Amino acid sequence: MKSSTIIVLLVSVTLLTVAAAPLPRDGSSSRSHHVSVDVCNCDETGQESSLQCDCDLRWLEHSLGLTAHWIAFTTTYWLYVEKISDTSTKFFQYLGLWRTCSDIQFYICLPRDGVADAAFNAVQAFAIFGFVALNVSFILMVLSMFCEKYKGNIEACWAIIILMFVSGGSWLIAVIVFGVKVANEVSDLRFSFGLAVTAGIISVVTGLVTILTRGEASNEAPARVDA
């Protein structure tokens, strides 16, 4: 993936993030226009919970991040390398987190499990941390939306926020280590790498906005009680 393509991708993510920003809470009319889903500030009666979690979990951003995570984690297009074989034949090689594919004679993929490369093993490890953290946070979000036991649960809310930061930080560390490792190689970063960067940024931004939204809701809570 060319650097210009990565820049366009990141700008697109930023625009999506701004577009998905929650609107001010000025009553039921503004709530009906929310593009994200408040999943932990209502109790079973539909009224605002006394726990006042108000963690706007940003359903759209979370879903986009999860999709990017899965594609980056499972595909073999992190890196594209053009090589020359011993017989002076040009061939191409594609590298992912778990497999290396090439077309030197015919298209074949080989696993990269157990490769003795400390830097690449670190990339795999942090990618696993980020992947697991986001999936667990998504499960908690679904439980908060549909399970009465978790609605209004402030511990679940903070667990989701922490997992979003763990996921985003882990993915960003993974792509930085990977980028440094291949910086001196004649290669071309591909869409899987770009999606990994996107996934990390979405996770961090979603975590930050969730905290800010919760803070605004906490400041508004006394006014609603007095009314």
Tab-separated table of C-alpha atoms in Angstrom:
chain	number	residue	atom	x	y	z
A	1	MET	CA	0.000	0.000	0.000
A	2	LYS	CA	1.419	3.329	-1.065
A	3	SER	CA	1.846	6.031	1.560
A	4	SER	CA	-0.723	8.203	-0.231
A	5	THR	CA	-3.279	5.382	-0.014
A	6	ILE	CA	-2.648	5.021	3.714
A	7	ILE	CA	-3.127	8.777	4.188
A	8	VAL	CA	-6.438	8.683	2.286
A	9	LEU	CA	-7.551	5.735	4.415
A	10	LEU	CA	-6.707	7.502	7.671
A	11	VAL	CA	-8.470	10.687	6.551
A	12	SER	CA	-11.557	8.626	5.714
A	13	VAL	CA	-11.515	7.081	9.179
A	14	THR	CA	-11.205	10.523	10.759
A	15	LEU	CA	-14.193	11.792	8.780
A	16	LEU	CA	-16.220	8.756	9.813
A	17	THR	CA	-15.265	9.391	13.423
A	18	VAL	CA	-16.422	13.005	13.236
A	19	ALA	CA	-19.612	11.996	11.440
A	20	ALA	CA	-20.386	9.458	14.158
A	21	ALA	CA	-19.894	11.945	17.005
A	22	PRO	CA	-22.808	11.991	19.427
A	23	LEU	CA	-25.136	14.961	19.290
A	24	PRO	CA	-25.796	17.058	22.427
A	25	ARG	CA	-28.348	15.557	24.782
A	26	ASP	CA	-31.137	18.117	24.680
A	27	GLY	CA	-34.003	15.731	25.208
A	28	SER	CA	-35.745	12.906	23.483
A	29	SER	CA	-35.579	14.575	20.068
A	30	SER	CA	-31.785	14.725	20.095
A	31	ARG	CA	-31.606	11.156	21.383
A	32	SER	CA	-33.642	9.943	18.409
A	33	HIS	CA	-30.988	11.356	16.063
A	34	HIS	CA	-28.088	9.589	17.738
A	35	VAL	CA	-25.946	7.643	15.304
A	36	SER	CA	-24.435	5.634	18.136
A	37	VAL	CA	-26.107	3.508	20.767
A	38	ASP	CA	-26.221	4.226	24.474
A	39	VAL	CA	-26.161	0.728	25.881
A	40	CYS	CA	-25.491	1.087	29.584
A	41	ASN	CA	-27.340	4.115	30.848
A	42	CYS	CA	-30.846	2.640	30.948
A	43	ASP	CA	-32.345	0.235	33.403
A	44	GLU	CA	-35.021	-2.357	32.670
A	45	THR	CA	-37.759	0.276	32.925
A	46	GLY	CA	-36.193	2.375	30.166
A	47	GLN	CA	-35.341	5.217	32.546
A	48	GLU	CA	-31.837	6.500	33.137
A	49	SER	CA	-29.984	4.359	35.647
A	50	SER	CA	-28.778	5.792	38.936
A	51	LEU	CA	-25.374	4.400	38.082
A	52	GLN	CA	-25.283	7.061	35.386
A	53	CYS	CA	-22.756	5.196	33.267
A	54	ASP	CA	-23.680	7.084	30.068
A	55	CYS	CA	-20.872	5.414	28.120
A	56	ASP	CA	-21.801	6.089	24.501
A	57	LEU	CA	-20.258	2.964	23.032
A	58	ARG	CA	-20.253	4.261	19.506
A	59	TRP	CA	-21.810	1.284	17.779
A	60	LEU	CA	-20.812	2.398	14.292
A	61	GLU	CA	-17.160	2.980	15.151
A	62	HIS	CA	-16.942	-0.201	17.200
A	63	SER	CA	-18.335	-2.243	14.314
A	64	LEU	CA	-15.969	-0.626	11.814
A	65	GLY	CA	-13.028	-1.265	14.119
A	66	LEU	CA	-14.012	-4.900	14.619
A	67	THR	CA	-14.302	-5.441	10.864
A	68	ALA	CA	-10.879	-3.882	10.257
A	69	HIS	CA	-9.389	-6.014	13.053
A	70	TRP	CA	-10.681	-9.264	11.584
A	71	ILE	CA	-9.509	-8.491	8.045
A	72	ALA	CA	-6.050	-7.343	9.161
A	73	PHE	CA	-5.657	-10.308	11.509
A	74	THR	CA	-6.574	-13.010	8.998
A	75	THR	CA	-5.362	-11.824	5.578
A	76	THR	CA	-1.905	-12.186	4.030
A	77	TYR	CA	-1.546	-8.718	2.536
A	78	TRP	CA	0.479	-6.828	5.110
A	79	LEU	CA	3.504	-6.725	2.837
A	80	TYR	CA	4.217	-7.262	-0.852
A	81	VAL	CA	7.774	-8.091	-1.899
A	82	GLU	CA	9.257	-8.553	-5.357
A	83	LYS	CA	12.149	-11.028	-5.375
A	84	ILE	CA	14.514	-12.792	-7.767
A	85	SER	CA	14.973	-16.564	-7.499
A	86	ASP	CA	18.204	-18.521	-7.948
A	87	THR	CA	17.274	-19.039	-11.590
A	88	SER	CA	16.898	-15.266	-12.089
A	89	THR	CA	13.143	-15.607	-12.200
A	90	LYS	CA	11.146	-12.739	-10.797
A	91	PHE	CA	8.444	-13.729	-8.320
A	92	PHE	CA	6.212	-12.053	-5.788
A	93	GLN	CA	5.713	-12.752	-2.113
A	94	TYR	CA	2.856	-11.699	0.154
A	95	LEU	CA	3.276	-11.634	3.903
A	96	GLY	CA	0.615	-11.780	6.603
A	97	LEU	CA	0.714	-12.380	10.326
A	98	TRP	CA	0.342	-16.124	9.972
A	99	ARG	CA	1.208	-17.072	6.387
A	100	THR	CA	3.605	-16.236	3.569
A	101	CYS	CA	2.345	-16.711	0.021
A	102	SER	CA	4.414	-16.670	-3.183
A	103	ASP	CA	4.090	-17.509	-6.881
A	104	ILE	CA	7.654	-18.620	-7.608
A	105	GLN	CA	6.392	-21.669	-9.539
A	106	PHE	CA	2.764	-21.885	-8.527
A	107	TYR	CA	0.814	-20.004	-5.911
A	108	ILE	CA	1.529	-21.508	-2.508
A	109	CYS	CA	1.146	-20.380	1.098
A	110	LEU	CA	3.273	-21.519	4.022
A	111	PRO	CA	2.596	-20.957	7.740
A	112	ARG	CA	4.784	-18.584	9.723
A	113	ASP	CA	4.109	-20.165	13.109
A	114	GLY	CA	7.280	-20.668	15.108
A	115	VAL	CA	9.480	-18.461	12.909
A	116	ALA	CA	12.624	-17.506	14.842
A	117	ASP	CA	12.243	-13.761	14.423
A	118	ALA	CA	11.878	-11.796	17.663
A	119	ALA	CA	10.504	-8.650	16.014
A	120	PHE	CA	7.901	-10.515	13.987
A	121	ASN	CA	6.936	-12.608	17.019
A	122	ALA	CA	6.349	-9.344	18.902
A	123	VAL	CA	4.092	-8.141	16.076
A	124	GLN	CA	2.100	-11.372	16.297
A	125	ALA	CA	1.837	-11.152	20.092
A	126	PHE	CA	0.587	-7.550	20.163
A	127	ALA	CA	-1.814	-8.284	17.301
A	128	ILE	CA	-3.278	-11.142	19.356
A	129	PHE	CA	-3.642	-8.865	22.412
A	130	GLY	CA	-5.429	-6.233	20.326
A	131	PHE	CA	-7.621	-8.759	18.539
A	132	VAL	CA	-8.765	-10.518	21.719
A	133	ALA	CA	-9.326	-7.246	23.625
A	134	LEU	CA	-11.592	-5.773	20.948
A	135	ASN	CA	-13.610	-8.970	20.563
A	136	VAL	CA	-14.162	-9.188	24.327
A	137	SER	CA	-15.202	-5.522	24.457
A	138	PHE	CA	-17.649	-6.127	21.612
A	139	ILE	CA	-19.181	-9.078	23.495
A	140	LEU	CA	-19.561	-6.907	26.608
A	141	MET	CA	-21.195	-4.203	24.514
A	142	VAL	CA	-23.721	-6.673	23.098
A	143	LEU	CA	-24.461	-7.964	26.606
A	144	SER	CA	-24.966	-4.372	27.774
A	145	MET	CA	-27.456	-3.812	24.981
A	146	PHE	CA	-29.532	-6.970	25.265
A	147	CYS	CA	-28.958	-8.451	28.723
A	148	GLU	CA	-30.849	-6.781	31.578
A	149	LYS	CA	-28.180	-7.904	34.046
A	150	TYR	CA	-25.555	-5.681	32.390
A	151	LYS	CA	-27.653	-2.593	31.623
A	152	GLY	CA	-26.515	0.315	33.782
A	153	ASN	CA	-23.457	-1.644	34.951
A	154	ILE	CA	-20.656	0.878	35.383
A	155	GLU	CA	-18.034	-1.861	35.811
A	156	ALA	CA	-18.930	-3.287	32.406
A	157	CYS	CA	-18.748	0.213	30.932
A	158	TRP	CA	-15.247	0.834	32.248
A	159	ALA	CA	-14.163	-2.660	31.227
A	160	ILE	CA	-15.173	-1.865	27.650
A	161	ILE	CA	-13.301	1.454	27.722
A	162	ILE	CA	-10.130	-0.167	29.085
A	163	LEU	CA	-10.317	-2.985	26.543
A	164	MET	CA	-10.670	-0.440	23.725
A	165	PHE	CA	-7.454	1.280	24.823
A	166	VAL	CA	-5.662	-2.065	25.214
A	167	SER	CA	-6.809	-3.088	21.741
A	168	GLY	CA	-5.863	0.193	20.074
A	169	GLY	CA	-2.505	0.442	21.839
A	170	SER	CA	-1.608	-3.163	21.025
A	171	TRP	CA	-2.422	-2.782	17.341
A	172	LEU	CA	-0.503	0.479	17.054
A	173	ILE	CA	2.547	-1.111	18.701
A	174	ALA	CA	2.238	-4.055	16.296
A	175	VAL	CA	2.159	-1.869	13.171
A	176	ILE	CA	5.014	0.335	14.421
A	177	VAL	CA	7.250	-2.680	15.082
A	178	PHE	CA	6.289	-4.173	11.717
A	179	GLY	CA	6.932	-0.900	9.894
A	180	VAL	CA	10.359	-0.486	11.499
A	181	LYS	CA	11.253	-4.080	10.649
A	182	VAL	CA	10.483	-3.753	6.932
A	183	ALA	CA	11.600	-0.119	6.539
A	184	ASN	CA	14.880	-1.069	4.855
A	185	GLU	CA	13.418	-3.746	2.591
A	186	VAL	CA	12.394	-3.247	-1.010
A	187	SER	CA	8.731	-3.830	-0.381
A	188	ASP	CA	5.288	-2.315	-0.540
A	189	LEU	CA	2.855	-2.167	2.383
A	190	ARG	CA	-0.587	-3.450	1.479
A	191	PHE	CA	-4.199	-3.094	2.587
A	192	SER	CA	-3.954	-5.475	5.571
A	193	PHE	CA	-1.344	-3.199	7.135
A	194	GLY	CA	-3.507	-0.153	6.447
A	195	LEU	CA	-6.507	-1.824	8.074
A	196	ALA	CA	-4.401	-2.695	11.123
A	197	VAL	CA	-3.461	0.989	11.479
A	198	THR	CA	-7.101	1.951	10.996
A	199	ALA	CA	-8.266	-0.570	13.603
A	200	GLY	CA	-5.831	0.778	16.195
A	201	ILE	CA	-6.841	4.395	15.597
A	202	ILE	CA	-10.569	3.599	15.715
A	203	SER	CA	-10.170	1.744	19.016
A	204	VAL	CA	-8.245	4.575	20.689
A	205	VAL	CA	-10.572	7.298	19.359
A	206	THR	CA	-13.664	5.351	20.425
A	207	GLY	CA	-12.245	4.890	23.919
A	208	LEU	CA	-11.424	8.598	24.236
A	209	VAL	CA	-14.802	9.778	22.977
A	210	THR	CA	-16.589	7.329	25.273
A	211	ILE	CA	-14.774	8.814	28.279
A	212	LEU	CA	-15.532	12.381	27.149
A	213	THR	CA	-19.185	11.537	26.557
A	214	ARG	CA	-19.476	9.947	29.968
A	215	GLY	CA	-17.902	13.034	31.558
A	216	GLU	CA	-20.398	15.339	29.848
A	217	ALA	CA	-23.275	13.126	30.977
A	218	SER	CA	-22.031	13.189	34.577
A	219	ASN	CA	-21.897	17.011	34.534
A	220	GLU	CA	-25.466	17.153	33.224
A	221	ALA	CA	-26.802	14.646	35.772
A	222	PRO	CA	-27.526	17.150	38.626
A	223	ALA	CA	-29.479	19.437	36.290
A	224	ARG	CA	-31.717	16.562	35.256
A	225	VAL	CA	-32.297	15.541	38.888
A	226	ASP	CA	-33.254	19.092	39.952
A	227	ALA	CA	-35.697	19.346	37.090
